[in-house]
Amino acid sequence: MSRQTDGPFIPSSYNSPTNSDSSELVKPSPKRKGRPPIVPQSPTNTSKPSSMFNSTNTPRNVLAAMESPQTRRIAAGRLHREDVRLQRPVGQLQDSEGSPRKEAGSQPAESRARAEVPAKRNESPNNPSLGSKKKNHSKCFSKPGSEFVQTHIGEESQVFSIHLDVISHDSSYFRDAFSRQHGIEGQTKIMILKDIEVKVFGMFNQWLYTKVIECDGTEPDLMDLAKLWSCASVWRVSQLQNDAMKLLIPLVSAQVEGPAAGRNNILQQFIDHAYSTKEYSVLKKLAVHKMMSFIPTVRNVKMWLEAFPHDMQTDFTCEVVKNVSRLPKNLQFPQLKRSAIYDVTVKTEVDLTE
């Protein structure tokens, strides 16, 4: 192997072409003096930057352009200051003596958060509820001279005195009745409800002030909750309906004795009460779902269905069809085909010639 002094390096094993075409030879480019050209890195280059910048997010094409030592020192100092600033609390730096000082033009994070969120009118840090637009029960008793209304309940006309603001806040039914100037309730502030049980309305009155459903300090039974739910539906108190339903579902699920003809158990009373109105309600859906849970234990289906109210038979059939359609195809009813179950018994012919 030989090296030429005046030209590029050519290996000794290199064979020159036999023909005279000089275009096949690639002449080397002349040498350039000075700083080599900067070659940008391609996106597929997976080379890592120097260890000085391993902890930064600086793009690699920028790192490739930093060739001079002065540029590298400036970038390293700037990145070091950024790392130190991120490790300290927001808005604070340390001076030359080590004592914390605030950065110019900065403010604490809590101050910035309060500045970004506009404060509500009449709202204070100690009592944010003052700026709430929703009416609070405590405001009804903050001033003397609160107005009361009377409700006469049941056949014996038991009187309940309730704050007008309280009953109007939760029930739009009573609010519209007592605010109607040309109505009897609006003028006298008295409402007569003879078809409501005193026990049920007492539970409603207790819930108005405490938001707890109680019946003389004890938990109500199934029928009391069902009647309370129905009254809350008429009086348009949706929150009371939801609270009553939370207590009603466990009591209905705990019933193990289903309805039957001539049997007047608690579940039968609940079904009769749910279907006492023509409007569709959630109580009817709850009764149907409870009856579906008895299907595996029913022996005489015909007699069992006859104990249902007429409207419940329709709802029950619709719910069964809906659930069967959701089953996999192998569990649904089979397709119609020729079978012996559709044949009738052929009677033996009698010979009348004898």
mmCIF file of N, CA, C and O in Angstrom, residues 197 200 203 220-229 248 251 265-274:
data_model
loop_
_atom_site.group_PDB
_atom_site.id
_atom_site.type_symbol
_atom_site.label_atom_id
_atom_site.label_comp_id
_atom_site.label_asym_id
_atom_site.label_seq_id
_atom_site.Cartn_x
_atom_site.Cartn_y
_atom_site.Cartn_z
ATOM 1 N N GLU A 197 -102.593 11.776 54.546
ATOM 2 C CA GLU A 197 -102.483 11.287 55.914
ATOM 3 C C GLU A 197 -101.605 12.211 56.743
ATOM 4 O O GLU A 197 -100.636 12.796 56.239
ATOM 5 N N VAL A 200 -97.924 11.080 56.900
ATOM 6 C CA VAL A 200 -97.141 11.342 55.694
ATOM 7 C C VAL A 200 -96.764 12.815 55.593
ATOM 8 O O VAL A 200 -95.618 13.162 55.280
ATOM 9 N N MET A 203 -93.970 13.703 57.928
ATOM 10 C CA MET A 203 -92.656 13.366 57.385
ATOM 11 C C MET A 203 -92.187 14.443 56.400
ATOM 12 O O MET A 203 -90.997 14.794 56.371
ATOM 13 N N PRO A 220 -89.272 5.232 58.612
ATOM 14 C CA PRO A 220 -90.610 4.902 58.093
ATOM 15 C C PRO A 220 -90.625 3.537 57.432
ATOM 16 O O PRO A 220 -89.589 2.993 57.037
ATOM 17 N N ASP A 221 -91.826 2.953 57.305
ATOM 18 C CA ASP A 221 -91.948 1.654 56.663
ATOM 19 C C ASP A 221 -92.150 1.830 55.161
ATOM 20 O O ASP A 221 -92.090 2.936 54.621
ATOM 21 N N LEU A 222 -92.382 0.721 54.480
ATOM 22 C CA LEU A 222 -92.434 0.728 53.015
ATOM 23 C C LEU A 222 -93.590 1.561 52.500
ATOM 24 O O LEU A 222 -93.430 2.374 51.575
ATOM 25 N N MET A 223 -94.773 1.364 53.054
ATOM 26 C CA MET A 223 -95.946 2.078 52.546
ATOM 27 C C MET A 223 -95.883 3.564 52.856
ATOM 28 O O MET A 223 -96.347 4.385 52.062
ATOM 29 N N ASP A 224 -95.314 3.944 53.981
ATOM 30 C CA ASP A 224 -95.171 5.369 54.289
ATOM 31 C C ASP A 224 -94.253 6.055 53.272
ATOM 32 O O ASP A 224 -94.533 7.169 52.818
ATOM 33 N N LEU A 225 -93.173 5.386 52.895
ATOM 34 C CA LEU A 225 -92.265 5.968 51.907
ATOM 35 C C LEU A 225 -92.908 6.033 50.528
ATOM 36 O O LEU A 225 -92.687 6.990 49.775
ATOM 37 N N ALA A 226 -93.689 5.008 50.181
ATOM 38 C CA ALA A 226 -94.367 5.031 48.884
ATOM 39 C C ALA A 226 -95.371 6.178 48.805
ATOM 40 O O ALA A 226 -95.460 6.881 47.783
ATOM 41 N N LYS A 227 -96.129 6.398 49.866
ATOM 42 C CA LYS A 227 -97.087 7.506 49.876
ATOM 43 C C LYS A 227 -96.373 8.854 49.896
ATOM 44 O O LYS A 227 -96.825 9.811 49.261
ATOM 45 N N LEU A 228 -95.257 8.932 50.607
ATOM 46 C CA LEU A 228 -94.496 10.184 50.625
ATOM 47 C C LEU A 228 -93.929 10.488 49.247
ATOM 48 O O LEU A 228 -93.919 11.657 48.818
ATOM 49 N N TRP A 229 -93.466 9.475 48.540
ATOM 50 C CA TRP A 229 -92.953 9.688 47.179
ATOM 51 C C TRP A 229 -94.058 10.198 46.253
ATOM 52 O O TRP A 229 -93.828 11.092 45.426
ATOM 53 N N LEU A 248 -86.556 3.451 49.867
ATOM 54 C CA LEU A 248 -87.622 2.552 49.433
ATOM 55 C C LEU A 248 -87.085 1.302 48.735
ATOM 56 O O LEU A 248 -87.638 0.206 48.891
ATOM 57 N N LEU A 251 -86.149 -1.668 51.015
ATOM 58 C CA LEU A 251 -87.318 -2.280 51.645
ATOM 59 C C LEU A 251 -88.098 -3.142 50.657
ATOM 60 O O LEU A 251 -88.614 -4.210 51.024
ATOM 61 N N ASN A 265 -100.606 -8.866 51.271
ATOM 62 C CA ASN A 265 -99.369 -8.607 52.002
ATOM 63 C C ASN A 265 -98.851 -7.209 51.661
ATOM 64 O O ASN A 265 -99.477 -6.440 50.918
ATOM 65 N N ILE A 266 -97.702 -6.883 52.210
ATOM 66 C CA ILE A 266 -97.173 -5.525 52.027
ATOM 67 C C ILE A 266 -96.827 -5.275 50.558
ATOM 68 O O ILE A 266 -97.086 -4.184 50.030
ATOM 69 N N LEU A 267 -96.262 -6.254 49.891
ATOM 70 C CA LEU A 267 -95.899 -6.070 48.493
ATOM 71 C C LEU A 267 -97.126 -5.882 47.617
ATOM 72 O O LEU A 267 -97.102 -5.097 46.652
ATOM 73 N N GLN A 268 -98.205 -6.578 47.936
ATOM 74 C CA GLN A 268 -99.454 -6.386 47.187
ATOM 75 C C GLN A 268 -100.009 -4.984 47.435
ATOM 76 O O GLN A 268 -100.524 -4.338 46.496
ATOM 77 N N GLN A 269 -99.904 -4.487 48.641
ATOM 78 C CA GLN A 269 -100.350 -3.117 48.918
ATOM 79 C C GLN A 269 -99.497 -2.095 48.167
ATOM 80 O O GLN A 269 -100.012 -1.091 47.671
ATOM 81 N N PHE A 270 -98.196 -2.366 48.080
ATOM 82 C CA PHE A 270 -97.328 -1.450 47.343
ATOM 83 C C PHE A 270 -97.684 -1.424 45.854
ATOM 84 O O PHE A 270 -97.704 -0.356 45.225
ATOM 85 N N ILE A 271 -97.988 -2.600 45.290
ATOM 86 C CA ILE A 271 -98.360 -2.653 43.874
ATOM 87 C C ILE A 271 -99.681 -1.924 43.636
ATOM 88 O O ILE A 271 -99.823 -1.161 42.660
ATOM 89 N N ASP A 272 -100.648 -2.153 44.501
ATOM 90 C CA ASP A 272 -101.938 -1.465 44.338
ATOM 91 C C ASP A 272 -101.781 0.046 44.457
ATOM 92 O O ASP A 272 -102.438 0.803 43.730
ATOM 93 N N HIS A 273 -100.907 0.502 45.359
ATOM 94 C CA HIS A 273 -100.691 1.946 45.492
ATOM 95 C C HIS A 273 -99.964 2.510 44.273
ATOM 96 O O HIS A 273 -100.285 3.604 43.801
ATOM 97 N N ALA A 274 -98.981 1.779 43.756
ATOM 98 C CA ALA A 274 -98.238 2.274 42.598
ATOM 99 C C ALA A 274 -99.124 2.399 41.378
ATOM 100 O O ALA A 274 -98.960 3.329 40.572
#
